[in-house]
PDB file of N, CA and C in Angstrom:
ATOM      1  N   GLU A   2      17.103   4.848  69.575  1.00  0.00           N
ATOM      2  CA  GLU A   2      16.619   4.230  68.249  1.00  0.00           C
ATOM      3  C   GLU A   2      17.717   3.118  67.975  1.00  0.00           C
ATOM      4  N   ARG A   3      17.360   2.014  67.216  1.00  0.00           N
ATOM      5  CA  ARG A   3      18.281   1.193  66.956  1.00  0.00           C
ATOM      6  C   ARG A   3      18.465   0.977  65.387  1.00  0.00           C
ATOM      7  N   LEU A   4      19.400   0.678  64.897  1.00  0.00           N
ATOM      8  CA  LEU A   4      19.675   0.430  63.491  1.00  0.00           C
ATOM      9  C   LEU A   4      18.672  -0.510  63.042  1.00  0.00           C
ATOM     10  N   SER A   5      17.936  -0.205  61.831  1.00  0.00           N
ATOM     11  CA  SER A   5      17.030  -1.022  61.144  1.00  0.00           C
ATOM     12  C   SER A   5      17.544  -2.320  60.710  1.00  0.00           C
ATOM     13  N   PRO A   6      16.916  -3.447  60.967  1.00  0.00           N
ATOM     14  CA  PRO A   6      17.363  -4.737  60.496  1.00  0.00           C
ATOM     15  C   PRO A   6      17.458  -4.830  58.860  1.00  0.00           C
ATOM     16  N   VAL A   7      16.952  -3.947  58.149  1.00  0.00           N
ATOM     17  CA  VAL A   7      16.844  -3.783  56.751  1.00  0.00           C
ATOM     18  C   VAL A   7      18.462  -3.018  56.482  1.00  0.00           C
ATOM     19  N   LEU A   8      18.773  -2.174  57.247  1.00  0.00           N
ATOM     20  CA  LEU A   8      20.303  -1.737  57.041  1.00  0.00           C
ATOM     21  C   LEU A   8      21.247  -2.767  57.326  1.00  0.00           C
ATOM     22  N   TRP A   9      21.205  -3.462  58.477  1.00  0.00           N
ATOM     23  CA  TRP A   9      21.863  -4.380  58.863  1.00  0.00           C
ATOM     24  C   TRP A   9      22.021  -5.460  57.895  1.00  0.00           C
ATOM     25  N   THR A  10      21.168  -5.890  57.247  1.00  0.00           N
ATOM     26  CA  THR A  10      21.010  -6.821  56.187  1.00  0.00           C
ATOM     27  C   THR A  10      21.914  -6.286  55.007  1.00  0.00           C
ATOM     28  N   GLY A  11      21.610  -5.079  54.567  1.00  0.00           N
ATOM     29  CA  GLY A  11      22.347  -4.479  53.626  1.00  0.00           C
ATOM     30  C   GLY A  11      23.890  -4.323  53.802  1.00  0.00           C
ATOM     31  N   LEU A  12      23.988  -4.076  54.980  1.00  0.00           N
ATOM     32  CA  LEU A  12      25.434  -3.998  55.205  1.00  0.00           C
ATOM     33  C   LEU A  12      26.326  -5.122  55.300  1.00  0.00           C
ATOM     34  N   LEU A  13      25.712  -6.342  55.796  1.00  0.00           N
ATOM     35  CA  LEU A  13      26.192  -7.662  55.741  1.00  0.00           C
ATOM     36  C   LEU A  13      26.280  -8.311  54.290  1.00  0.00           C
ATOM     37  N   ILE A  14      25.359  -8.101  53.457  1.00  0.00           N
ATOM     38  CA  ILE A  14      25.207  -8.463  52.070  1.00  0.00           C
ATOM     39  C   ILE A  14      26.355  -7.717  51.347  1.00  0.00           C
ATOM     40  N   GLY A  15      26.301  -6.413  51.612  1.00  0.00           N
ATOM     41  CA  GLY A  15      27.564  -5.552  50.911  1.00  0.00           C
ATOM     42  C   GLY A  15      28.727  -6.099  51.389  1.00  0.00           C
ATOM     43  N   GLY A  16      29.162  -6.543  52.340  1.00  0.00           N
ATOM     44  CA  GLY A  16      30.302  -6.799  52.853  1.00  0.00           C
ATOM     45  C   GLY A  16      30.803  -8.211  52.111  1.00  0.00           C
ATOM     46  N   VAL A  17      29.847  -9.256  52.049  1.00  0.00           N
ATOM     47  CA  VAL A  17      30.046 -10.535  51.401  1.00  0.00           C
ATOM     48  C   VAL A  17      30.216 -10.249  50.088  1.00  0.00           C
ATOM     49  N   LEU A  18      29.463  -9.399  49.371  1.00  0.00           N
ATOM     50  CA  LEU A  18      29.559  -9.305  47.876  1.00  0.00           C
ATOM     51  C   LEU A  18      30.964  -8.372  47.726  1.00  0.00           C
ATOM     52  N   THR A  19      31.318  -7.599  48.560  1.00  0.00           N
ATOM     53  CA  THR A  19      32.704  -6.965  48.180  1.00  0.00           C
ATOM     54  C   THR A  19      33.812  -8.005  48.198  1.00  0.00           C
ATOM     55  N   LEU A  20      33.704  -8.860  49.251  1.00  0.00           N
ATOM     56  CA  LEU A  20      34.941  -9.913  49.325  1.00  0.00           C
ATOM     57  C   LEU A  20      34.669 -10.882  48.019  1.00  0.00           C
ATOM     58  N   ALA A  21      33.439 -11.224  47.590  1.00  0.00           N
ATOM     59  CA  ALA A  21      33.101 -12.185  46.476  1.00  0.00           C
ATOM     60  C   ALA A  21      33.936 -11.508  45.222  1.00  0.00           C
ATOM     61  N   PHE A  22      33.708 -10.108  45.088  1.00  0.00           N
ATOM     62  CA  PHE A  22      34.261  -9.487  43.809  1.00  0.00           C
ATOM     63  C   PHE A  22      35.962  -9.602  44.021  1.00  0.00           C
ATOM     64  N   MET A  23      36.483  -9.688  45.079  1.00  0.00           N
ATOM     65  CA  MET A  23      37.723  -9.754  45.157  1.00  0.00           C
ATOM     66  C   MET A  23      38.103 -11.016  44.528  1.00  0.00           C
ATOM     67  N   PHE A  24      37.450 -11.842  44.558  1.00  0.00           N
ATOM     68  CA  PHE A  24      38.131 -13.314  44.049  1.00  0.00           C
ATOM     69  C   PHE A  24      37.614 -13.545  42.474  1.00  0.00           C
ATOM     70  N   LEU A  25      36.880 -12.593  41.932  1.00  0.00           N
ATOM     71  CA  LEU A  25      36.450 -12.721  40.602  1.00  0.00           C
ATOM     72  C   LEU A  25      37.478 -12.015  39.754  1.00  0.00           C
ATOM     73  N   PHE A  26      38.295 -11.136  40.404  1.00  0.00           N
ATOM     74  CA  PHE A  26      39.445 -10.406  39.806  1.00  0.00           C
ATOM     75  C   PHE A  26      40.760 -10.915  40.465  1.00  0.00           C
ATOM     76  N   GLY A  27      41.152 -12.124  40.058  1.00  0.00           N
ATOM     77  CA  GLY A  27      42.201 -12.705  40.505  1.00  0.00           C
ATOM     78  C   GLY A  27      43.502 -12.033  40.300  1.00  0.00           C
ATOM     79  N   ILE A  28      44.498 -11.976  41.089  1.00  0.00           N
ATOM     80  CA  ILE A  28      45.918 -11.472  40.859  1.00  0.00           C
ATOM     81  C   ILE A  28      46.737 -12.963  40.485  1.00  0.00           C
ATOM     82  N   LYS A  29      47.750 -12.596  39.684  1.00  0.00           N
ATOM     83  CA  LYS A  29      48.607 -13.640  39.286  1.00  0.00           C
ATOM     84  C   LYS A  29      49.513 -14.001  40.533  1.00  0.00           C
ATOM     85  N   ARG A  30      49.900 -12.954  41.404  1.00  0.00           N
ATOM     86  CA  ARG A  30      50.650 -13.389  42.546  1.00  0.00           C
ATOM     87  C   ARG A  30      49.845 -13.603  43.631  1.00  0.00           C
ATOM     88  N   SER A  31      49.645 -14.823  44.220  1.00  0.00           N
ATOM     89  CA  SER A  31      48.637 -15.457  45.035  1.00  0.00           C
ATOM     90  C   SER A  31      48.952 -14.694  46.550  1.00  0.00           C
ATOM     91  N   ALA A  32      50.177 -14.442  46.816  1.00  0.00           N
ATOM     92  CA  ALA A  32      50.477 -13.787  48.153  1.00  0.00           C
ATOM     93  C   ALA A  32      49.938 -12.512  48.091  1.00  0.00           C
ATOM     94  N   THR A  33      50.025 -11.700  47.101  1.00  0.00           N
ATOM     95  CA  THR A  33      49.383 -10.244  46.985  1.00  0.00           C
ATOM     96  C   THR A  33      47.864 -10.501  47.282  1.00  0.00           C
ATOM     97  N   HIS A  34      47.218 -11.391  46.712  1.00  0.00           N
ATOM     98  CA  HIS A  34      45.845 -11.555  46.493  1.00  0.00           C
ATOM     99  C   HIS A  34      45.483 -11.812  48.018  1.00  0.00           C
ATOM    100  N   VAL A  35      46.083 -12.676  48.625  1.00  0.00           N
ATOM    101  CA  VAL A  35      45.706 -13.233  50.012  1.00  0.00           C
ATOM    102  C   VAL A  35      46.028 -12.090  50.995  1.00  0.00           C
ATOM    103  N   VAL A  36      46.940 -11.170  50.736  1.00  0.00           N
ATOM    104  CA  VAL A  36      47.122  -9.988  51.769  1.00  0.00           C
ATOM    105  C   VAL A  36      45.977  -9.143  51.391  1.00  0.00           C
ATOM    106  N   MET A  37      45.582  -8.965  50.357  1.00  0.00           N
ATOM    107  CA  MET A  37      44.611  -7.970  49.954  1.00  0.00           C
ATOM    108  C   MET A  37      43.249  -8.354  50.544  1.00  0.00           C
ATOM    109  N   VAL A  38      42.917  -9.696  50.299  1.00  0.00           N
ATOM    110  CA  VAL A  38      41.615 -10.334  50.875  1.00  0.00           C
ATOM    111  C   VAL A  38      41.603 -10.255  52.441  1.00  0.00           C
ATOM    112  N   MET A  39      42.758 -10.578  53.010  1.00  0.00           N
ATOM    113  CA  MET A  39      42.699 -10.530  54.513  1.00  0.00           C
ATOM    114  C   MET A  39      42.654  -8.997  54.899  1.00  0.00           C
ATOM    115  N   GLY A  40      43.209  -8.192  54.304  1.00  0.00           N
ATOM    116  CA  GLY A  40      43.070  -6.704  54.693  1.00  0.00           C
ATOM    117  C   GLY A  40      41.724  -6.339  54.761  1.00  0.00           C
ATOM    118  N   LEU A  41      41.068  -6.271  53.419  1.00  0.00           N
ATOM    119  CA  LEU A  41      39.628  -6.105  53.127  1.00  0.00           C
ATOM    120  C   LEU A  41      38.664  -6.807  54.160  1.00  0.00           C
ATOM    121  N   SER A  42      38.880  -8.058  54.455  1.00  0.00           N
ATOM    122  CA  SER A  42      38.074  -8.854  55.304  1.00  0.00           C
ATOM    123  C   SER A  42      38.082  -8.342  56.878  1.00  0.00           C
ATOM    124  N   GLY A  43      39.497  -7.981  57.202  1.00  0.00           N
ATOM    125  CA  GLY A  43      39.735  -7.275  58.652  1.00  0.00           C
ATOM    126  C   GLY A  43      38.918  -6.087  58.550  1.00  0.00           C
ATOM    127  N   PHE A  44      39.065  -5.287  57.515  1.00  0.00           N
ATOM    128  CA  PHE A  44      38.450  -3.819  57.490  1.00  0.00           C
ATOM    129  C   PHE A  44      36.995  -3.928  57.640  1.00  0.00           C
ATOM    130  N   ILE A  45      36.189  -4.875  56.993  1.00  0.00           N
ATOM    131  CA  ILE A  45      34.782  -5.179  57.041  1.00  0.00           C
ATOM    132  C   ILE A  45      34.369  -5.627  58.193  1.00  0.00           C
ATOM    133  N   ALA A  46      35.245  -6.588  58.890  1.00  0.00           N
ATOM    134  CA  ALA A  46      34.870  -7.154  60.092  1.00  0.00           C
ATOM    135  C   ALA A  46      34.732  -5.994  61.213  1.00  0.00           C
ATOM    136  N   PHE A  47      35.767  -5.138  61.232  1.00  0.00           N
ATOM    137  CA  PHE A  47      35.999  -4.132  62.286  1.00  0.00           C
ATOM    138  C   PHE A  47      35.034  -3.064  61.758  1.00  0.00           C
ATOM    139  N   THR A  48      34.450  -2.827  60.770  1.00  0.00           N
ATOM    140  CA  THR A  48      33.300  -1.845  60.437  1.00  0.00           C
ATOM    141  C   THR A  48      31.993  -2.343  60.839  1.00  0.00           C
ATOM    142  N   VAL A  49      31.838  -3.478  60.739  1.00  0.00           N
ATOM    143  CA  VAL A  49      30.574  -4.145  61.219  1.00  0.00           C
ATOM    144  C   VAL A  49      30.648  -4.123  62.853  1.00  0.00           C
ATOM    145  N   LEU A  50      31.635  -4.545  63.438  1.00  0.00           N
ATOM    146  CA  LEU A  50      31.847  -4.432  64.880  1.00  0.00           C
ATOM    147  C   LEU A  50      31.668  -2.992  65.478  1.00  0.00           C
ATOM    148  N   LEU A  51      32.298  -2.251  64.717  1.00  0.00           N
ATOM    149  CA  LEU A  51      32.192  -0.707  65.392  1.00  0.00           C
ATOM    150  C   LEU A  51      30.623  -0.232  65.075  1.00  0.00           C
ATOM    151  N   ILE A  52      30.062  -0.573  64.156  1.00  0.00           N
ATOM    152  CA  ILE A  52      28.542  -0.250  63.816  1.00  0.00           C
ATOM    153  C   ILE A  52      27.716  -0.742  64.911  1.00  0.00           C
ATOM    154  N   HIS A  53      28.086  -2.088  65.216  1.00  0.00           N
ATOM    155  CA  HIS A  53      27.176  -2.865  66.261  1.00  0.00           C
ATOM    156  C   HIS A  53      27.455  -2.149  67.627  1.00  0.00           C
ATOM    157  N   GLN A  54      28.710  -1.836  67.860  1.00  0.00           N
ATOM    158  CA  GLN A  54      28.943  -1.210  69.229  1.00  0.00           C
ATOM    159  C   GLN A  54      28.250   0.244  69.409  1.00  0.00           C
ATOM    160  N   LEU A  55      28.396   1.065  68.176  1.00  0.00           N
ATOM    161  CA  LEU A  55      27.721   2.378  68.352  1.00  0.00           C
ATOM    162  C   LEU A  55      26.039   2.190  68.339  1.00  0.00           C
ATOM    163  N   ASP A  56      25.709   1.255  67.996  1.00  0.00           N
ATOM    164  CA  ASP A  56      24.203   0.875  67.614  1.00  0.00           C
ATOM    165  C   ASP A  56      23.718   0.527  69.312  1.00  0.00           C
ATOM    166  N   SER A  57      24.601  -0.139  69.848  1.00  0.00           N
ATOM    167  CA  SER A  57      24.258  -0.371  71.304  1.00  0.00           C
ATOM    168  C   SER A  57      25.267  -0.208  72.176  1.00  0.00           C
ATOM    169  N   PRO A  58      25.694   0.994  72.647  1.00  0.00           N
ATOM    170  CA  PRO A  58      26.633   1.564  73.464  1.00  0.00           C
ATOM    171  C   PRO A  58      26.841   0.657  74.807  1.00  0.00           C
ATOM    172  N   PHE A  59      25.725   0.447  75.310  1.00  0.00           N
ATOM    173  CA  PHE A  59      25.386  -0.205  76.526  1.00  0.00           C
ATOM    174  C   PHE A  59      25.307  -1.855  76.510  1.00  0.00           C
ATOM    175  N   GLY A  60      25.860  -2.292  75.378  1.00  0.00           N
ATOM    176  CA  GLY A  60      25.661  -3.831  75.065  1.00  0.00           C
ATOM    177  C   GLY A  60      26.576  -4.684  75.943  1.00  0.00           C
ATOM    178  N   GLU A  61      26.630  -5.801  75.570  1.00  0.00           N
ATOM    179  CA  GLU A  61      27.408  -6.921  76.410  1.00  0.00           C
ATOM    180  C   GLU A  61      28.976  -6.883  75.898  1.00  0.00           C
ATOM    181  N   LEU A  62      29.468  -6.649  74.774  1.00  0.00           N
ATOM    182  CA  LEU A  62      30.675  -6.808  74.367  1.00  0.00           C
ATOM    183  C   LEU A  62      31.581  -5.779  74.777  1.00  0.00           C
ATOM    184  N   LEU A  63      31.507  -4.630  74.369  1.00  0.00           N
ATOM    185  CA  LEU A  63      32.571  -3.337  74.786  1.00  0.00           C
ATOM    186  C   LEU A  63      31.711  -2.327  75.232  1.00  0.00           C
ATOM    187  N   GLY A  64      30.455  -2.533  75.784  1.00  0.00           N
ATOM    188  CA  GLY A  64      29.561  -1.501  76.329  1.00  0.00           C
ATOM    189  C   GLY A  64      29.891  -1.148  77.542  1.00  0.00           C
ATOM    190  N   ALA A  65      29.586   0.330  77.930  1.00  0.00           N
ATOM    191  CA  ALA A  65      29.822   0.891  78.999  1.00  0.00           C
ATOM    192  C   ALA A  65      28.821   0.274  80.164  1.00  0.00           C
ATOM    193  N   SER A  66      29.219   0.118  81.322  1.00  0.00           N
ATOM    194  CA  SER A  66      28.423  -0.251  82.450  1.00  0.00           C
ATOM    195  C   SER A  66      28.286   1.032  83.306  1.00  0.00           C
ATOM    196  N   PRO A  67      26.991   0.937  84.012  1.00  0.00           N
ATOM    197  CA  PRO A  67      26.639   2.035  84.797  1.00  0.00           C
ATOM    198  C   PRO A  67      27.355   2.242  86.146  1.00  0.00           C
ATOM    199  N   ASP A  68      28.358   1.205  86.345  1.00  0.00           N
ATOM    200  CA  ASP A  68      29.072   1.245  87.762  1.00  0.00           C
ATOM    201  C   ASP A  68      29.776   2.708  87.915  1.00  0.00           C
ATOM    202  N   ALA A  69      30.435   3.008  87.085  1.00  0.00           N
ATOM    203  CA  ALA A  69      31.141   4.568  87.298  1.00  0.00           C
ATOM    204  C   ALA A  69      30.187   5.413  87.646  1.00  0.00           C
ATOM    205  N   PHE A  70      29.068   5.579  87.171  1.00  0.00           N
ATOM    206  CA  PHE A  70      28.099   6.557  87.457  1.00  0.00           C
ATOM    207  C   PHE A  70      27.219   6.259  88.819  1.00  0.00           C
ATOM    208  N   THR A  71      26.827   5.037  89.150  1.00  0.00           N
ATOM    209  CA  THR A  71      26.504   4.782  90.433  1.00  0.00           C
ATOM    210  C   THR A  71      27.451   5.013  91.615  1.00  0.00           C
ATOM    211  N   ARG A  72      28.730   4.722  91.385  1.00  0.00           N
ATOM    212  CA  ARG A  72      29.723   5.120  92.389  1.00  0.00           C
ATOM    213  C   ARG A  72      30.034   6.689  92.537  1.00  0.00           C
ATOM    214  N   TYR A  73      29.637   7.271  91.389  1.00  0.00           N
ATOM    215  CA  TYR A  73      29.902   8.755  91.406  1.00  0.00           C
ATOM    216  C   TYR A  73      28.864   9.363  92.349  1.00  0.00           C
ATOM    217  N   PHE A  74      27.644   9.078  92.038  1.00  0.00           N
ATOM    218  CA  PHE A  74      26.570   9.644  92.500  1.00  0.00           C
ATOM    219  C   PHE A  74      25.861   9.013  93.838  1.00  0.00           C
ATOM    220  N   ARG A  75      26.821   8.081  94.623  1.00  0.00           N
ATOM    221  CA  ARG A  75      26.594   7.551  95.983  1.00  0.00           C
ATOM    222  C   ARG A  75      26.713   8.643  96.950  1.00  0.00           C
TER     223      ARG A  75
END
């Protein structure tokens, strides 16, 4: 089974809203704010990529190929 498109939509909208809220509560030191936003953005991007890979383990980006299995069972 694949992850529902509704869940993907909720995940992506949630990530965007989380980043938007970071800009609503600005910090006086801009360097600190930039580091916080970059860290949170990286974490959200990593989480979305991880969910995508776990949703399609034999996919194109980091998916497992059947080569090892076919060599083993020859």
